[in-house]
Structure formats: C-alpha cells, structure tokens
Amino acid sequence: MIRALVVDDEVHAREELAALLAETGAVEVVGACANAVEAIPALRRLRPDVLFLDVQMPAVSGFELLGMLDAAELPRVVFVTAHDAFALRAFEENAVDYLLKPVEPARLRRTIDRLRQGPGGPLPAALAAPPLRRVPCLGARAIRLVDVAEIESVRSSEAGVHVITAAGEHFTELTLRVLEERAGLLRVHKQHLVNVERVMEIELGGEEGATVRTRSGRAVPVSRRFLPGLKQRLGI
Amino acid sequence: MRSGSSPARSTAGSAGSGLILSVASPTLHLLLALLEATSVFMVLFYLLGRFPAFDPRSGVWTPTTWLLLWAFLSTVSILGSYLGIRLPGGVIGNSRAVASILAGLLGGPWLGLAVGGTAGLHRLTLGGFTALSGAIATTSEGLIAGLVSRRFRRDSGGSWLPDWRVAALVTAAGETMHMGIVILVSRPVADSVAAVEVIGPPMIVANSIAAAIWTLLMRDRLQLLDQVAATSSTRALRVAERTLGILGRGFGSETAPEVARIILEETGAGAVAITDRTTVLAFEGIGGDHHRAGGPIVSPLSRRAIERRELVFADGVHEHFVCPLSPACRLDAVLVAPLVVDGSIVGTVQLYEPRDRRFRSVNRSLGEGLAGLLSSQLLAARYEEAKGLLTRQELKLVQAQVNPHFLFNALNTVAAVLRADPERARALLLHLAAFFRKNLKRPAELATLREELEHVGAYLEIERARFADRLRIETEVDPALLDLRLPAFTLQPLVENAFKHGLAQLLRPGTARIRARRSGPDALIEIEDDAGAYVEPVGGEGLGMRLVDKRIKNLLGAEFGVAVSCVPGELTRVTVRVPLPGGRA
C-alpha cells in the first residue's frame, strides 16, 4: 500500500480525494491537513510515501511549502489544483505529476501506476526551491508568519528550532538546514544561525571563538569553525 | 490749352514752344516726374497691403474685394495720368500703365481689362491727339498682363505670384507697344513720332522700374505674413506636442498648471490661466500672487465666456480687464477662450497682458487656436478613456462569467457533497446555476439591491459550502432599501474580493458581513471581512473595485462610489455609497 498525506484547505476536497484514493485500493490515506503549516509536522510525524498537495491555500501556498521542507524529508509530490494557468504550465514543463479538481478516477489510476513504478527523481529545481521569505511559527494561539528580514538569529535545542526576532522567540517546524539554505541565514555555530543584516558587533576571543551581538543586543555564539565564513560575509 | 485747369503738369517753359524741343531735357524731366509718381504709388500700395481682405496669394476673393480692387487700381491708374507731364499737343508722359498691368498680373485678364479700360476711358476725357491711342494702349496692357498672369498661374498650378522680372518685362513690352500704337493711331504721324521720341524712353524705363518695385513690395509683405503665420503655427504645434501627454492624464488641478506653464512659455504672454466651469485650476505669470489656483471664477469676462460659450476679448484699449481680486493688479487685457468638448463647455483658457504691454495679435489668434487644440486633445483623451473603460469592463465581465478557479472548486465541492448528502449537492448545483445565469446576463444599467443580493447570495452559498466551518456569514439589510437602485454587478466583485484576498488567506476561521443601511440622504452598503489583509493595489491590480467605483460615479454622480478602510489583521471594510431615491435634491 502507498501511504499518502492529503493537504487541502477545503474539507470537501480532502474528503473527496480521500474517498477516491480509497476506491483505488492501492493507497492508504494516513493523514489530512487543512493548510501548509499543519503539513510540516505531519510530514515529519507520518513519513508518507506521497503528498497530495493543493496549490492555492491560505497564508502558505503549496509551492511555498515545498521550499520549507528539507529535501531529505520530502516524499513524492502530486499537485492537486482546480485551475491555475501558471501552475499548470510549470507542471507540464517540469513533468511533475498533477491532478485537476474535480479528479477523474481514471486519471487518478494513472498517477497511482506511476507512483507504483518506484521512487521518482528529485523535484525540479524550478519548483522545489523558491526562496523563503516568511517563516511559519507557532504562537500560543495562532500561527505567525515571520518575515525573514525581521529574524536576528535562529537556535536549535532539544525542544526544537526557535526563531529569534527583536520582539521575542518563536517556535518553528522548519529545520536549521532549510533556514540556512533557503532563507539566506548564515550558520555561525552547530546550533545557531544569524541574519548578517542584523549583526551589530563581533567580540573576538574566548574559548568558543567569538560572540556576535545583534541589533537588539542578544548574544549569539560563533564557533571557531564558522568564524572565517562570518568574517568573509561581513567583509572583514 | 487749359493750362490753368490742366490735368497734368506742364513742362516749365515748354508751353507754346511747339513739338520741337531739345530731346534731352524734357526726357530727363519726364523720367524724374515718373519716378516721383512711383513713390506716390509706393505709399498707395502700402495701403493696399493693409487691406485685410486682400491676400494676393489666394486669388479667390469676394465680389466686394474684386470691386474694391478694381476701384482702387483704377484710381491709381487714373492718378498715373495726372502725375504725368503734359506736353504740348495734349501728349501726356504718364505712368497709367503701372496699375493696369499690376491689375492684370494680380487678378487676371478681366481685372486687367477692367482697370485698363477704366483708366483708358478716363484718358479719353483728357483730350489731346494721343488720347485715343493712350486709351487703347492702357486697356491692351491690362489685358495682356492678365493673359500673361493666367498663363503663369496655369503652369504653376494656380498659386502664382508676379515676379519683379516678369512685371518689368511685361511693362517694358507694354509701353513699347504703347508707343507703337501712338505712331499707328495718332495723326499726324510726324507729331506722333516726335512725341514718342520724347515720352518713349522715360515711360518704358520708369514704369518698368515702378512695376518691378511694386511686385517686390508685395512679395515682402507676403513674406512677412508668412513669417507671422509660421511663428504662430510653430508655437501652436509646440504647445500641442508638449501638452498632448499631459492632457491624456485628464483635465484637472493636477494637469492644468503644467499646461498653463507651457502656454506661458510658448506665447510669452503676461499670464495664463486655465479654469474649469467654476474654479481656477491654474494661474501662471503676472498677478500669480493674488490670482490663485483653487479659487472660484469671479471675473465677469470669464463668466460671459462660459455662459455664452464664446470667445471674449478685452483688448485693454476699448475694453479693460478689471481685476476683481486686487486693485493693484497690473493685468489689463485678457482673451478668454472656451474649451468645448462634445458640445459642452468644460472650462476656459485665458491669456493676460499687463497695462504696459500691448496684446499681440499673434497671441490673440494663437489663443483662439489653442482653445480649439486643447479642446480636441481633451476630446481625444475622453474617447481613449471611454474606450479603455469599455474594454476593461467587458474583460471583467468575461472574467466574471467564467472564473475557472471558482467554478472547478465549486464542482469539486458538489462532487464531494454528493457522496454523503445528495439533496444538499442538488441544492448547491442550483445555486451554482443561478450564480452563472446572473453572470451571463448583460448588465442592465441599474439593478435593485434585491437583485444584487440574490446574485451575491448564490455565490455565498457556494463559498459557505467550500469553506464549511471556516466561514461565518452575517447579513444585515434594512428591508426598506431592497428596491434601491445601483449599477448591476456592483456587489459581486466586492464580495469576491473579500474572499479571494481576505477570508481565503486566513488560517483561522473568518467572518464576512454584508450590511445595507441609511446614512442621511444616502444609502451605505458595507462588505466586511475580518482578515484585514487589504493592501493598496499596485499597477493593474484592484481593477474590479476601481471599475465598480467608476461605474457608480458615471451613473450616479461623482459624490458616490466605493471607499475602503482597513485595520491590518482585523478588518477590511468596503463601503459603497449610493443615493437614496429622492434623498438628495
């Protein structure tokens, strides 16, 4: 059985696709999410084989979601859309599988056959990695999208990854590697990233190597290994 | 011999000495006298040039002009007889031929014949044995000059002006022929020959010179006219070129100052103002300290131009501009030209000159022309706008008819609902059909609020099904307003916007509110969403809302339309203001 995760903001659309997938007898729907932000932890938790992904969704689109995921944790992706002229062209050019809503059972069977033939290649770069401009963070009651420009630094701990802005800390499901590669943040420590635009000073010396002080006065440790890279980025 | 009342001056000491004269002295004398006559002609010709109806370039004159030309040239020609010198025997050394030949050259054979004939008939009355030959000669010279002119005109396609060489040659030939006629016609032949020996050379030489100078003068005069015309048309063209782009953006307080500044630069007038029907939109130049843009039109001259839709000109001599704003104002003369678009007056262009400067006639004609030019630019701009509006409107309607994203999502929802609740799916399909049927209808100009709410209601039913528990819809409509009239397709695009850019972007559940209420003499329809995601549209975005606003303004008046307020993250409220029936007088 192919294990699938369905992501669509419309409950009827999720139900309909789940029903159609069940009818094929080849797919087990292991989860369903109402938006892209919910999908990130779900993907990590459920490790599905395939992701059925709606394109137009609130706050974070299907394309943006792909940019927020580590290539390693990304299953195969089938886009599901009602109509999106630009997206359709992108899909066709990049030979990514896609379904049109309402989904025809015969067309869905072809997709399943293709999925059965084995693991697909990596997603084409044009679709897979749009630059990240906003980082979805979980607040006490709501989901916040934090602008990358506002971020001063990022740290990871046992508890997870925390995005630090002048206003405070926010928990995010995104990994350090994704934030480093897609959001343009600089790795200065095994557990820390820093936004070079927000660096105010570097204090050299100390066992660790150095300490960066951000504009709002927070200290970020710099390990010896990453110090040359930081100096280069700052033009020192 | 009637020496006392002699029509021509007598050669000093020649009276009574017969025809036997020393040739040199009377010839020289005659030559000088004829050249003297030439200078008198110059003055007369200068006056002819001032005669406004006479533009020798056209050759197409009114009967009055023809008559005046005949009278004038005949008088000059007759004067040629008087300004000549009377020799014994009634022979007159004269310059009668000059005006006749000129008449022919300017006006063709008929005018030449008429002027020559008139002067010839007159010559007969003066008597002398060369009277008849002179009359015949002058008449023939006018006719021949006319025939020559006709020939040249035909060869040059109509627009021919006498050249000084042609004038000199025709005159020389004509006067030579004149002498021939004297010898042939006048008797006794011996006397004729003697007379010709005296008057021939001076008349041929002096009159040829006179005719040549006449034509040169006329050409100069024309060149001057051309230059004036060229400068004013060049200026008009420059103004046209510089204002074209500006007026394309519309006619109002943003564009008027730029246009006024350009006209001021190009005309060099003392001051330039542009007004609409009630307000001064721009004032540039002298008096700008108290004549300010934004003020109401107070000058009675401007009011007169607007009320009567006519050009008003106070030249500062017969009629003065009296500044109603400041007694110290130096402006004294004004030209107010109305701007008329599509038959209705939209404003005026005004050119001012201060007390110490003359209102130049170039600027007067330029001012008149400019008003016409700006009017047609405004007309073109209005046409472009209407055309653009139409296209966009139709485009929008086409989009409204087939919004594929909405359609396929709706169908997908119906397919899903059908599994669990066929009755509900059936109801949804009916809503979908109702919505698209209303979209397909050609929009009548006005619809009732009831019809608009029905249209939106069908849309909302589908969105409610799509968004399910994520959406709350609250409607609060004063039932007394249901028959209110507003442009069709007003609410649908606004409600669709609230979903597309607001509620559909929310991760949490959202609420849409539609309210209709009275507010003084108007009705307000409010469409709210609690996403608060409205951003000022850039470029080609926000077309739907702009179009709705424009249609309301066009159909109901500029004081109505659409307004948006937004509290980010909390609320976007779009307010439609339309008049209550009979709400505003």
PDB file of C-alpha atoms in Angstrom, chain B residues 152-282:
ATOM      1  CA  PHE B 152       1.850  81.523 -65.424  1.00  0.00           C
ATOM      2  CA  ARG B 153      -0.885  80.569 -62.993  1.00  0.00           C
ATOM      3  CA  ARG B 154      -1.914  77.630 -65.117  1.00  0.00           C
ATOM      4  CA  ASP B 155       1.665  76.427 -65.407  1.00  0.00           C
ATOM      5  CA  SER B 156       2.300  76.647 -61.679  1.00  0.00           C
ATOM      6  CA  GLY B 157      -0.964  75.003 -60.668  1.00  0.00           C
ATOM      7  CA  GLY B 158      -2.751  78.145 -59.559  1.00  0.00           C
ATOM      8  CA  SER B 159      -0.578  79.679 -56.893  1.00  0.00           C
ATOM      9  CA  TRP B 160       1.468  82.125 -58.844  1.00  0.00           C
ATOM     10  CA  LEU B 161       2.759  85.451 -57.631  1.00  0.00           C
ATOM     11  CA  PRO B 162       4.081  88.049 -60.076  1.00  0.00           C
ATOM     12  CA  ASP B 163       7.836  88.077 -60.121  1.00  0.00           C
ATOM     13  CA  TRP B 164       9.562  91.508 -60.410  1.00  0.00           C
ATOM     14  CA  ARG B 165      11.315  90.481 -63.615  1.00  0.00           C
ATOM     15  CA  VAL B 166       8.050  89.427 -65.208  1.00  0.00           C
ATOM     16  CA  ALA B 167       6.447  92.679 -64.091  1.00  0.00           C
ATOM     17  CA  ALA B 168       9.347  94.721 -65.509  1.00  0.00           C
ATOM     18  CA  LEU B 169       9.377  92.833 -68.806  1.00  0.00           C
ATOM     19  CA  VAL B 170       5.619  92.983 -69.275  1.00  0.00           C
ATOM     20  CA  THR B 171       5.656  96.698 -68.536  1.00  0.00           C
ATOM     21  CA  ALA B 172       8.596  97.376 -70.854  1.00  0.00           C
ATOM     22  CA  ALA B 173       6.919  95.391 -73.628  1.00  0.00           C
ATOM     23  CA  GLY B 174       3.559  97.022 -72.919  1.00  0.00           C
ATOM     24  CA  GLU B 175       4.923 100.535 -73.010  1.00  0.00           C
ATOM     25  CA  THR B 176       6.861  99.767 -76.192  1.00  0.00           C
ATOM     26  CA  MET B 177       3.601  98.571 -77.706  1.00  0.00           C
ATOM     27  CA  HIS B 178       2.005 101.763 -76.370  1.00  0.00           C
ATOM     28  CA  MET B 179       4.483 103.804 -78.377  1.00  0.00           C
ATOM     29  CA  GLY B 180       3.765 101.677 -81.455  1.00  0.00           C
ATOM     30  CA  ILE B 181       0.053 102.312 -81.041  1.00  0.00           C
ATOM     31  CA  VAL B 182       0.651 106.060 -80.740  1.00  0.00           C
ATOM     32  CA  ILE B 183       2.556 106.034 -84.017  1.00  0.00           C
ATOM     33  CA  LEU B 184      -0.038 103.836 -85.726  1.00  0.00           C
ATOM     34  CA  VAL B 185      -3.164 105.562 -84.430  1.00  0.00           C
ATOM     35  CA  SER B 186      -2.304 109.185 -83.749  1.00  0.00           C
ATOM     36  CA  ARG B 187      -2.165 111.629 -86.612  1.00  0.00           C
ATOM     37  CA  PRO B 188      -0.224 113.417 -87.904  1.00  0.00           C
ATOM     38  CA  VAL B 189       2.426 110.751 -87.931  1.00  0.00           C
ATOM     39  CA  ALA B 190       5.269 113.266 -87.652  1.00  0.00           C
ATOM     40  CA  ASP B 191       3.885 114.628 -84.412  1.00  0.00           C
ATOM     41  CA  SER B 192       3.352 111.113 -83.122  1.00  0.00           C
ATOM     42  CA  VAL B 193       6.949 110.166 -83.877  1.00  0.00           C
ATOM     43  CA  ALA B 194       8.195 113.334 -82.209  1.00  0.00           C
ATOM     44  CA  ALA B 195       6.057 112.700 -79.142  1.00  0.00           C
ATOM     45  CA  VAL B 196       7.230 109.102 -78.919  1.00  0.00           C
ATOM     46  CA  GLU B 197      10.829 110.246 -79.110  1.00  0.00           C
ATOM     47  CA  VAL B 198      10.229 112.397 -76.025  1.00  0.00           C
ATOM     48  CA  ILE B 199       7.966 110.227 -73.891  1.00  0.00           C
ATOM     49  CA  GLY B 200       9.011 106.732 -75.034  1.00  0.00           C
ATOM     50  CA  PRO B 201      12.293 106.073 -73.234  1.00  0.00           C
ATOM     51  CA  PRO B 202      11.309 107.622 -69.887  1.00  0.00           C
ATOM     52  CA  MET B 203       7.953 105.831 -69.802  1.00  0.00           C
ATOM     53  CA  ILE B 204       9.435 102.481 -70.729  1.00  0.00           C
ATOM     54  CA  VAL B 205      12.219 102.774 -68.167  1.00  0.00           C
ATOM     55  CA  ALA B 206      10.418 104.465 -65.250  1.00  0.00           C
ATOM     56  CA  ASN B 207       7.220 102.452 -65.472  1.00  0.00           C
ATOM     57  CA  SER B 208       9.110  99.171 -65.707  1.00  0.00           C
ATOM     58  CA  ILE B 209      11.024 100.113 -62.598  1.00  0.00           C
ATOM     59  CA  ALA B 210       7.784 101.085 -60.848  1.00  0.00           C
ATOM     60  CA  ALA B 211       6.075  97.786 -61.711  1.00  0.00           C
ATOM     61  CA  ALA B 212       9.146  95.843 -60.555  1.00  0.00           C
ATOM     62  CA  ILE B 213       9.248  97.678 -57.226  1.00  0.00           C
ATOM     63  CA  TRP B 214       5.518  97.134 -56.733  1.00  0.00           C
ATOM     64  CA  THR B 215       5.879  93.401 -57.074  1.00  0.00           C
ATOM     65  CA  LEU B 216       8.920  93.361 -54.800  1.00  0.00           C
ATOM     66  CA  LEU B 217       6.980  95.262 -52.153  1.00  0.00           C
ATOM     67  CA  MET B 218       4.108  92.865 -52.421  1.00  0.00           C
ATOM     68  CA  ARG B 219       6.397  89.872 -52.052  1.00  0.00           C
ATOM     69  CA  ASP B 220       7.978  91.366 -48.956  1.00  0.00           C
ATOM     70  CA  ARG B 221       4.591  91.944 -47.481  1.00  0.00           C
ATOM     71  CA  LEU B 222       3.607  88.330 -48.147  1.00  0.00           C
ATOM     72  CA  GLN B 223       6.817  87.010 -46.698  1.00  0.00           C
ATOM     73  CA  LEU B 224       6.045  88.932 -43.540  1.00  0.00           C
ATOM     74  CA  LEU B 225       2.556  87.438 -43.408  1.00  0.00           C
ATOM     75  CA  ASP B 226       4.064  84.012 -43.907  1.00  0.00           C
ATOM     76  CA  GLN B 227       6.574  84.537 -41.131  1.00  0.00           C
ATOM     77  CA  VAL B 228       3.871  85.598 -38.709  1.00  0.00           C
ATOM     78  CA  ALA B 229       1.793  82.613 -39.693  1.00  0.00           C
ATOM     79  CA  ALA B 230       4.822  80.359 -39.414  1.00  0.00           C
ATOM     80  CA  THR B 231       5.748  81.518 -35.926  1.00  0.00           C
ATOM     81  CA  SER B 232       2.230  81.197 -34.611  1.00  0.00           C
ATOM     82  CA  SER B 233       1.705  77.812 -36.164  1.00  0.00           C
ATOM     83  CA  THR B 234       5.102  76.594 -34.958  1.00  0.00           C
ATOM     84  CA  ARG B 235       4.196  77.754 -31.488  1.00  0.00           C
ATOM     85  CA  ALA B 236       0.793  76.146 -31.659  1.00  0.00           C
ATOM     86  CA  LEU B 237       2.437  72.923 -32.776  1.00  0.00           C
ATOM     87  CA  ARG B 238       4.947  73.080 -29.943  1.00  0.00           C
ATOM     88  CA  VAL B 239       2.174  73.636 -27.423  1.00  0.00           C
ATOM     89  CA  ALA B 240       0.248  70.751 -28.957  1.00  0.00           C
ATOM     90  CA  GLU B 241       3.236  68.462 -28.759  1.00  0.00           C
ATOM     91  CA  ARG B 242       4.075  69.383 -25.175  1.00  0.00           C
ATOM     92  CA  THR B 243       0.531  69.210 -23.815  1.00  0.00           C
ATOM     93  CA  LEU B 244      -0.587  66.040 -25.538  1.00  0.00           C
ATOM     94  CA  GLY B 245       0.736  63.633 -22.945  1.00  0.00           C
ATOM     95  CA  ILE B 246      -0.359  65.834 -20.073  1.00  0.00           C
ATOM     96  CA  LEU B 247      -4.000  66.170 -21.030  1.00  0.00           C
ATOM     97  CA  GLY B 248      -4.088  62.450 -21.751  1.00  0.00           C
ATOM     98  CA  ARG B 249      -3.924  62.074 -17.972  1.00  0.00           C
ATOM     99  CA  GLY B 250      -7.082  64.133 -17.597  1.00  0.00           C
ATOM    100  CA  PHE B 251      -8.222  67.702 -17.127  1.00  0.00           C
ATOM    101  CA  GLY B 252      -7.980  68.930 -13.546  1.00  0.00           C
ATOM    102  CA  SER B 253      -5.918  70.693 -10.924  1.00  0.00           C
ATOM    103  CA  GLU B 254      -3.028  68.231 -11.389  1.00  0.00           C
ATOM    104  CA  THR B 255      -2.559  68.701 -15.118  1.00  0.00           C
ATOM    105  CA  ALA B 256      -3.736  72.293 -15.656  1.00  0.00           C
ATOM    106  CA  PRO B 257      -0.676  74.029 -14.090  1.00  0.00           C
ATOM    107  CA  GLU B 258       1.666  72.140 -16.409  1.00  0.00           C
ATOM    108  CA  VAL B 259      -0.366  73.118 -19.456  1.00  0.00           C
ATOM    109  CA  ALA B 260      -0.616  76.750 -18.300  1.00  0.00           C
ATOM    110  CA  ARG B 261       3.150  76.915 -17.809  1.00  0.00           C
ATOM    111  CA  ILE B 262       3.758  75.570 -21.315  1.00  0.00           C
ATOM    112  CA  ILE B 263       1.383  78.101 -22.877  1.00  0.00           C
ATOM    113  CA  LEU B 264       3.032  80.880 -20.888  1.00  0.00           C
ATOM    114  CA  GLU B 265       6.458  79.840 -22.129  1.00  0.00           C
ATOM    115  CA  GLU B 266       5.415  79.462 -25.738  1.00  0.00           C
ATOM    116  CA  THR B 267       3.320  82.627 -26.065  1.00  0.00           C
ATOM    117  CA  GLY B 268       5.306  84.925 -23.813  1.00  0.00           C
ATOM    118  CA  ALA B 269       2.002  86.346 -22.591  1.00  0.00           C
ATOM    119  CA  GLY B 270       1.900  88.214 -19.291  1.00  0.00           C
ATOM    120  CA  ALA B 271      -0.082  85.500 -17.572  1.00  0.00           C
ATOM    121  CA  VAL B 272      -2.010  82.351 -18.453  1.00  0.00           C
ATOM    122  CA  ALA B 273      -4.937  80.833 -16.598  1.00  0.00           C
ATOM    123  CA  ILE B 274      -6.877  77.616 -17.068  1.00  0.00           C
ATOM    124  CA  THR B 275     -10.257  77.140 -15.449  1.00  0.00           C
ATOM    125  CA  ASP B 276     -12.993  74.582 -15.386  1.00  0.00           C
ATOM    126  CA  ARG B 277     -16.573  75.794 -15.346  1.00  0.00           C
ATOM    127  CA  THR B 278     -16.442  77.136 -11.800  1.00  0.00           C
ATOM    128  CA  THR B 279     -12.890  77.117 -10.496  1.00  0.00           C
ATOM    129  CA  VAL B 280      -9.495  78.451 -11.463  1.00  0.00           C
ATOM    130  CA  LEU B 281      -7.405  75.320 -11.996  1.00  0.00           C
ATOM    131  CA  ALA B 282      -4.132  77.070 -12.723  1.00  0.00           C
TER     132      ALA B 282
END
